[in-house]
Amino acid sequence: MSSREHILSKAKENKPEAIALPNIDLEVFKDAKVLSEEFILKVETAGGNVLNATSDKDVIAQINTMFPDTKVNFSTLEGTESFNTVDLNKLEKPHDLENLDVLVLRGDLGVAENGAIWIPDHQIPMRVLPFISKHLVLVIKKETIVPFLHQAYQKLGNTHNDFGVFISGPSKTADIEQSLVIGAHGALSLSVFVQ
Amino acid sequence: MTHSKAASIFNKDEKKVNWHDKALWFVRHKRDIAAHTVTGWEELRNLGHGIKAHTLSNLDTYLTQFEENALKNGVQVHWAKDGDEHNRIVHGILKEHNAKKVVKSKSMLTEECHLNPYLEADDIEVIDTDLGERIVQLAKEPPSHIVLPAIHKKKEEVDVLFQEHLGTKPCDGDPQYLTGEARKHLREKFIHADAAITGVNFAVADTGGIVVCTNEGNADMGAHLAPVHIACMGIEKIIPKQEHLGVFLRLLGRSATGQHITTYSSHFKKPREGAKMHIVIVDNGRTEQLSRPDFRASLHCIRCGACMNTCPIYRRSGGHSYDATIPGPIGSILSPGKDLKKHSTLPFASTLCGSCSDVCPVKIDIHSQLYKWRQIITKDTQQPFVKKTSMKMMGNIFAKPTKFEKVGKVARWSLRNLPKSMINSKPNVWGKERDLPLGPKESFDDWYKKRQKNE
Ligand code: SF4
């Protein structure tokens, strides 16, 4: 018997009698929090900062004042090509992105309860981008903010992403004596623009 | 070595123990604050429990469904009966790709299977990339906590370790500087890795996808750069549907560190263009645990570490005292299932206060399972002479009221009048590090009778 069959047959043999799958009743989680306020609070709790922007151009203008001296920049927002200093089409391998200073991406939705932003494959030209960049800037539309992860997954529903990530705050660690240090392996800072 | 003996080694450095105790209690406190912000938290825990119980009762079906979907996604799926087979499979994949340098993100399963020494024996470099794991790897120690692997290390120790291995400058243990240096050191490793190994937090049957949660971003740095990604999972990581992630991701971060969600919750489904992805599904004793009605709920565990942070014994004895990959309360019900003899003292490393069961996000009845293991162990294994004899004597005394009264009188008198050296004599382990109270003059029984008369 192959290991596969062995494991499956033992699982079948040893499992308890069928137990019903509970229903998720979203009513029990309802609270009176204001979505946009809660979202800002949670992004900040996670170590990020939230800014307002009127347009994509406005985002870039604000970034230029936030990071005046960065050498390697890349943005996927429309009409912001002049901001870009790298041409992804000319990259041979993702490793060449090692010096990326600022990356600007659009997120599909934000989650108020934890400040997480959903970044699926189709928003990232290369999967490693949001992790390898020194500074990460995410842009979302205000009306895409949902209260809880439950609604986020409802929205994702059948959109079949090959890869996707919820990002909440910059990378961090507290592995040395529980002191929080922002900037572990991923981004050193996270700015979120709400349009 | 018994748990209490191993704990006494950790207890030699009193200052460190006090720090360890407080640091973990602080994490527990952060968990409370985060949990209390969620309306319907208890309902969320019930759902976590219910979904896991349902999944286990259909485990074979969901595993098959998961495999089918993962294959459709272009992922290769492997099955391993035990740790050895798991190691052989991973080794085989690495050989096939001629991989000599491997970066690994946190995975308790690969610890459990002792993957690193297996690969190192064939000259494959395996670098643990989670900062805490890297620290213990450099120190040649196992992790002492499943979420905070280096919680037993003081920053000064990390300082010395990094000076020796990474060539850092002495810094009085400055966490900012040390983390920055580790980032540089590990960047190098990510860039040059031939393969990345990650664990799996959740495997979704209806999409064939896996979810990996980290705060540092190390799993993603590894998986998106290396040409091969190997994800290793125990069979209990399965959940039925993507929407169930809504329940578990809400529970996990808050229970683990008091974060509302980890920084990165990465959903892997298909390999990226030009890269390969493998999933290794491992049993290693889990179907055995599934066969035990009293203990199968231990397979609900989502490895948040909350039961460790809250446990008064764990906080004061340190993770290494459990001599097992998963320490603390949950480890103490998992380990005896694997090797009852080796781990027979673990279910006794508890006050049965029940705090673990109260914080567990998937409502495992941890303390009652500890109690049940005790029943089995006392029956099946040799108990120390002093414990056995004294338990028998106590049982005898409790069974006969007149005897109990007489002995009580003697005990009360002794506690008041005998010298401490005699009361805290060697067989009385309770007298270690603590004093017994002075004996009251009258028994509860006498006091009660008197009180009734006076009324
Ligand atoms: S048993 Fe519960 S509390 Fe302990 S690590 Fe597992 S899920 Fe967390």
Tab-separated table of N, CA, C and O in Angstrom, chain B residues 322-386:
chain	number	residue	atom	x	y	z
B	322	TYR	N	10.341	20.557	28.446
B	322	TYR	CA	9.368	19.575	27.963
B	322	TYR	C	10.018	18.533	27.034
B	322	TYR	O	9.391	17.553	26.669
B	323	ASP	N	11.236	18.817	26.611
B	323	ASP	CA	11.985	17.893	25.769
B	323	ASP	C	11.137	17.345	24.613
B	323	ASP	O	11.103	16.140	24.359
B	324	ALA	N	10.437	18.248	23.930
B	324	ALA	CA	9.572	17.856	22.813
B	324	ALA	C	9.447	19.042	21.877
B	324	ALA	O	9.639	20.182	22.294
B	325	THR	N	9.124	18.780	20.601
B	325	THR	CA	9.038	19.873	19.634
B	325	THR	C	7.959	20.873	20.026
B	325	THR	O	8.142	22.073	19.945
B	326	ILE	N	6.810	20.359	20.440
B	326	ILE	CA	5.737	21.236	20.908
B	326	ILE	C	5.736	21.185	22.434
B	326	ILE	O	5.385	20.162	23.006
B	327	PRO	N	6.146	22.270	23.090
B	327	PRO	CA	6.160	22.238	24.551
B	327	PRO	C	4.817	22.709	25.125
B	327	PRO	O	3.844	22.856	24.392
B	328	GLY	N	4.806	22.957	26.419
B	328	GLY	CA	3.645	23.560	27.053
B	328	GLY	C	2.447	22.640	27.128
B	328	GLY	O	2.547	21.446	26.848
B	329	PRO	N	1.307	23.199	27.513
B	329	PRO	CA	0.111	22.377	27.732
B	329	PRO	C	-0.279	21.513	26.530
B	329	PRO	O	-0.500	20.312	26.677
B	330	ILE	N	-0.336	22.106	25.330
B	330	ILE	CA	-0.746	21.284	24.177
B	330	ILE	C	0.304	20.218	23.889
B	330	ILE	O	-0.036	19.070	23.592
B	331	GLY	N	1.568	20.567	24.042
B	331	GLY	CA	2.625	19.572	23.832
B	331	GLY	C	2.490	18.418	24.802
B	331	GLY	O	2.767	17.263	24.471
B	332	SER	N	2.024	18.739	26.000
B	332	SER	CA	1.912	17.700	27.022
B	332	SER	C	0.763	16.735	26.757
B	332	SER	O	0.675	15.697	27.391
B	333	ILE	N	-0.159	17.089	25.844
B	333	ILE	CA	-1.131	16.060	25.454
B	333	ILE	C	-0.766	15.411	24.122
B	333	ILE	O	-1.165	14.302	23.844
B	334	LEU	N	0.037	16.115	23.313
B	334	LEU	CA	0.451	15.505	22.043
B	334	LEU	C	1.593	14.507	22.252
B	334	LEU	O	1.575	13.400	21.703
B	335	SER	N	2.577	14.889	23.077
B	335	SER	CA	3.770	14.053	23.216
B	335	SER	C	3.502	12.661	23.783
B	335	SER	O	4.034	11.685	23.249
B	336	PRO	N	2.690	12.513	24.848
B	336	PRO	CA	2.451	11.161	25.352
B	336	PRO	C	1.805	10.255	24.308
B	336	PRO	O	1.988	9.041	24.331
B	337	GLY	N	1.066	10.847	23.372
B	337	GLY	CA	0.455	10.053	22.310
B	337	GLY	C	1.510	9.453	21.396
B	337	GLY	O	1.275	8.461	20.721
B	338	LYS	N	2.681	10.080	21.363
B	338	LYS	CA	3.746	9.594	20.486
B	338	LYS	C	4.644	8.605	21.209
B	338	LYS	O	5.061	7.608	20.648
B	339	ASP	N	4.994	8.938	22.454
B	339	ASP	CA	5.881	8.079	23.219
B	339	ASP	C	5.528	8.232	24.696
B	339	ASP	O	6.021	9.117	25.387
B	340	LEU	N	4.665	7.340	25.132
B	340	LEU	CA	4.106	7.471	26.478
B	340	LEU	C	5.189	7.384	27.544
B	340	LEU	O	5.169	8.112	28.532
B	341	LYS	N	6.157	6.498	27.304
B	341	LYS	CA	7.168	6.286	28.318
B	341	LYS	C	8.087	7.507	28.452
B	341	LYS	O	8.304	8.012	29.549
B	342	LYS	N	8.560	7.969	27.306
B	342	LYS	CA	9.489	9.095	27.333
B	342	LYS	C	8.831	10.339	27.944
B	342	LYS	O	9.462	11.096	28.655
B	343	HIS	N	7.563	10.551	27.625
B	343	HIS	CA	6.922	11.802	28.029
B	343	HIS	C	5.950	11.624	29.192
B	343	HIS	O	5.047	12.436	29.377
B	344	SER	N	6.148	10.576	29.990
B	344	SER	CA	5.138	10.258	31.005
B	344	SER	C	5.035	11.307	32.103
B	344	SER	O	4.043	11.350	32.823
B	345	THR	N	6.034	12.186	32.255
B	345	THR	CA	5.896	13.166	33.339
B	345	THR	C	5.220	14.456	32.866
B	345	THR	O	4.836	15.292	33.668
B	346	LEU	N	5.054	14.612	31.531
B	346	LEU	CA	4.521	15.890	31.025
B	346	LEU	C	3.089	16.220	31.479
B	346	LEU	O	2.824	17.354	31.874
B	347	PRO	N	2.155	15.255	31.435
B	347	PRO	CA	0.803	15.615	31.877
B	347	PRO	C	0.742	16.035	33.355
B	347	PRO	O	-0.258	16.602	33.789
B	348	PHE	N	1.811	15.770	34.084
B	348	PHE	CA	1.839	16.193	35.487
B	348	PHE	C	2.435	17.589	35.636
B	348	PHE	O	2.402	18.166	36.717
B	349	ALA	N	2.992	18.113	34.546
B	349	ALA	CA	3.566	19.459	34.583
B	349	ALA	C	2.453	20.475	34.392
B	349	ALA	O	2.435	21.253	33.448
B	350	SER	N	1.497	20.452	35.271
B	350	SER	CA	0.333	21.327	35.143
B	350	SER	C	-0.317	21.449	36.499
B	350	SER	O	-0.288	20.515	37.292
B	351	THR	N	-0.928	22.604	36.754
B	351	THR	CA	-1.693	22.748	37.989
B	351	THR	C	-3.152	22.399	37.741
B	351	THR	O	-3.964	22.471	38.642
B	352	LEU	N	-3.479	22.074	36.485
B	352	LEU	CA	-4.860	21.835	36.057
B	352	LEU	C	-5.744	23.054	36.321
B	352	LEU	O	-6.922	22.921	36.596
B	353	CYS	N	-5.146	24.238	36.275
B	353	CYS	CA	-5.930	25.448	36.553
B	353	CYS	C	-6.911	25.741	35.438
B	353	CYS	O	-7.887	26.452	35.622
B	354	GLY	N	-6.644	25.194	34.243
B	354	GLY	CA	-7.608	25.348	33.150
B	354	GLY	C	-7.454	26.622	32.343
B	354	GLY	O	-8.223	26.880	31.426
B	355	SER	N	-6.459	27.423	32.651
B	355	SER	CA	-6.264	28.673	31.927
B	355	SER	C	-6.001	28.405	30.446
B	355	SER	O	-6.431	29.169	29.574
B	356	CYS	N	-5.295	27.311	30.155
B	356	CYS	CA	-5.000	26.963	28.752
B	356	CYS	C	-6.289	26.755	27.968
B	356	CYS	O	-6.450	27.272	26.868
B	357	SER	N	-7.231	26.018	28.562
B	357	SER	CA	-8.487	25.756	27.861
B	357	SER	C	-9.273	27.050	27.662
B	357	SER	O	-9.968	27.210	26.667
B	358	ASP	N	-9.132	27.969	28.618
B	358	ASP	CA	-9.860	29.242	28.517
B	358	ASP	C	-9.356	30.116	27.379
B	358	ASP	O	-10.126	30.865	26.795
B	359	VAL	N	-8.065	30.079	27.097
B	359	VAL	CA	-7.549	30.955	26.047
B	359	VAL	C	-7.502	30.277	24.675
B	359	VAL	O	-7.384	30.964	23.660
B	360	CYS	N	-7.580	28.965	24.638
B	360	CYS	CA	-7.399	28.262	23.356
B	360	CYS	C	-8.436	28.721	22.323
B	360	CYS	O	-9.628	28.614	22.547
B	361	PRO	N	-7.964	29.238	21.188
B	361	PRO	CA	-8.888	29.791	20.192
B	361	PRO	C	-9.786	28.747	19.542
B	361	PRO	O	-10.803	29.095	18.966
B	362	VAL	N	-9.388	27.475	19.615
B	362	VAL	CA	-10.236	26.445	19.017
B	362	VAL	C	-10.828	25.544	20.103
B	362	VAL	O	-11.259	24.417	19.838
B	363	LYS	N	-10.833	26.077	21.318
B	363	LYS	CA	-11.508	25.433	22.451
B	363	LYS	C	-11.146	23.965	22.647
B	363	LYS	O	-12.026	23.110	22.753
B	364	ILE	N	-9.862	23.687	22.683
B	364	ILE	CA	-9.443	22.336	23.041
B	364	ILE	C	-9.540	22.240	24.567
B	364	ILE	O	-9.108	23.152	25.268
B	365	ASP	N	-10.102	21.148	25.069
B	365	ASP	CA	-10.236	20.982	26.525
B	365	ASP	C	-8.888	20.498	27.081
B	365	ASP	O	-8.789	19.399	27.626
B	366	ILE	N	-7.891	21.338	26.949
B	366	ILE	CA	-6.513	20.912	27.232
B	366	ILE	C	-6.372	20.330	28.641
B	366	ILE	O	-5.828	19.249	28.828
B	367	HIS	N	-6.883	21.053	29.632
B	367	HIS	CA	-6.617	20.573	31.000
B	367	HIS	C	-7.347	19.275	31.314
B	367	HIS	O	-6.836	18.441	32.043
B	368	SER	N	-8.527	19.055	30.726
B	368	SER	CA	-9.156	17.755	31.002
B	368	SER	C	-8.411	16.627	30.299
B	368	SER	O	-8.359	15.509	30.802
B	369	GLN	N	-7.822	16.942	29.137
B	369	GLN	CA	-7.035	15.900	28.469
B	369	GLN	C	-5.768	15.571	29.265
B	369	GLN	O	-5.347	14.417	29.318
B	370	LEU	N	-5.191	16.595	29.894
B	370	LEU	CA	-4.019	16.349	30.754
B	370	LEU	C	-4.407	15.399	31.882
B	370	LEU	O	-3.691	14.449	32.215
B	371	TYR	N	-5.564	15.678	32.451
B	371	TYR	CA	-6.058	14.863	33.557
B	371	TYR	C	-6.277	13.420	33.096
B	371	TYR	O	-5.918	12.467	33.795
B	372	LYS	N	-6.830	13.276	31.878
B	372	LYS	CA	-7.078	11.922	31.366
B	372	LYS	C	-5.768	11.165	31.121
B	372	LYS	O	-5.680	9.976	31.385
B	373	TRP	N	-4.769	11.877	30.604
B	373	TRP	CA	-3.465	11.202	30.427
B	373	TRP	C	-2.928	10.731	31.780
B	373	TRP	O	-2.348	9.655	31.899
B	374	ARG	N	-3.139	11.543	32.812
B	374	ARG	CA	-2.644	11.142	34.144
B	374	ARG	C	-3.233	9.809	34.568
B	374	ARG	O	-2.536	8.952	35.114
B	375	GLN	N	-4.549	9.647	34.314
B	375	GLN	CA	-5.199	8.388	34.695
B	375	GLN	C	-4.508	7.214	33.991
B	375	GLN	O	-4.226	6.192	34.600
B	376	ILE	N	-4.264	7.402	32.693
B	376	ILE	CA	-3.671	6.321	31.905
B	376	ILE	C	-2.244	6.041	32.377
B	376	ILE	O	-1.857	4.894	32.589
B	377	ILE	N	-1.498	7.117	32.577
B	377	ILE	CA	-0.086	6.956	32.929
B	377	ILE	C	0.092	6.304	34.295
B	377	ILE	O	0.918	5.405	34.470
B	378	THR	N	-0.719	6.721	35.254
B	378	THR	CA	-0.573	6.141	36.598
B	378	THR	C	-0.866	4.648	36.556
B	378	THR	O	-0.284	3.866	37.287
B	379	LYS	N	-1.770	4.251	35.679
B	379	LYS	CA	-2.096	2.836	35.559
B	379	LYS	C	-0.982	2.080	34.827
B	379	LYS	O	-0.610	0.988	35.206
B	380	ASP	N	-0.475	2.696	33.764
B	380	ASP	CA	0.407	1.961	32.840
B	380	ASP	C	1.892	2.054	33.127
B	380	ASP	O	2.663	1.244	32.624
B	381	THR	N	2.316	3.073	33.830
B	381	THR	CA	3.765	3.188	33.995
B	381	THR	C	4.153	3.199	35.468
B	381	THR	O	3.365	3.548	36.343
B	382	GLN	N	5.364	2.798	35.687
B	382	GLN	CA	5.936	2.737	37.026
B	382	GLN	C	5.976	4.138	37.636
B	382	GLN	O	6.526	5.061	37.041
B	383	GLN	N	5.399	4.305	38.811
B	383	GLN	CA	5.442	5.604	39.482
B	383	GLN	C	6.575	5.607	40.509
B	383	GLN	O	6.927	4.571	41.048
B	384	PRO	N	7.149	6.776	40.787
B	384	PRO	CA	8.225	6.829	41.780
B	384	PRO	C	7.736	6.283	43.127
B	384	PRO	O	6.577	6.499	43.501
B	385	PHE	N	8.639	5.603	43.860
B	385	PHE	CA	8.260	4.927	45.095
B	385	PHE	C	7.582	5.866	46.084
B	385	PHE	O	6.513	5.583	46.621
B	386	VAL	N	8.190	7.031	46.297
B	386	VAL	CA	7.658	7.953	47.313
B	386	VAL	C	6.237	8.374	46.961
B	386	VAL	O	5.335	8.385	47.797
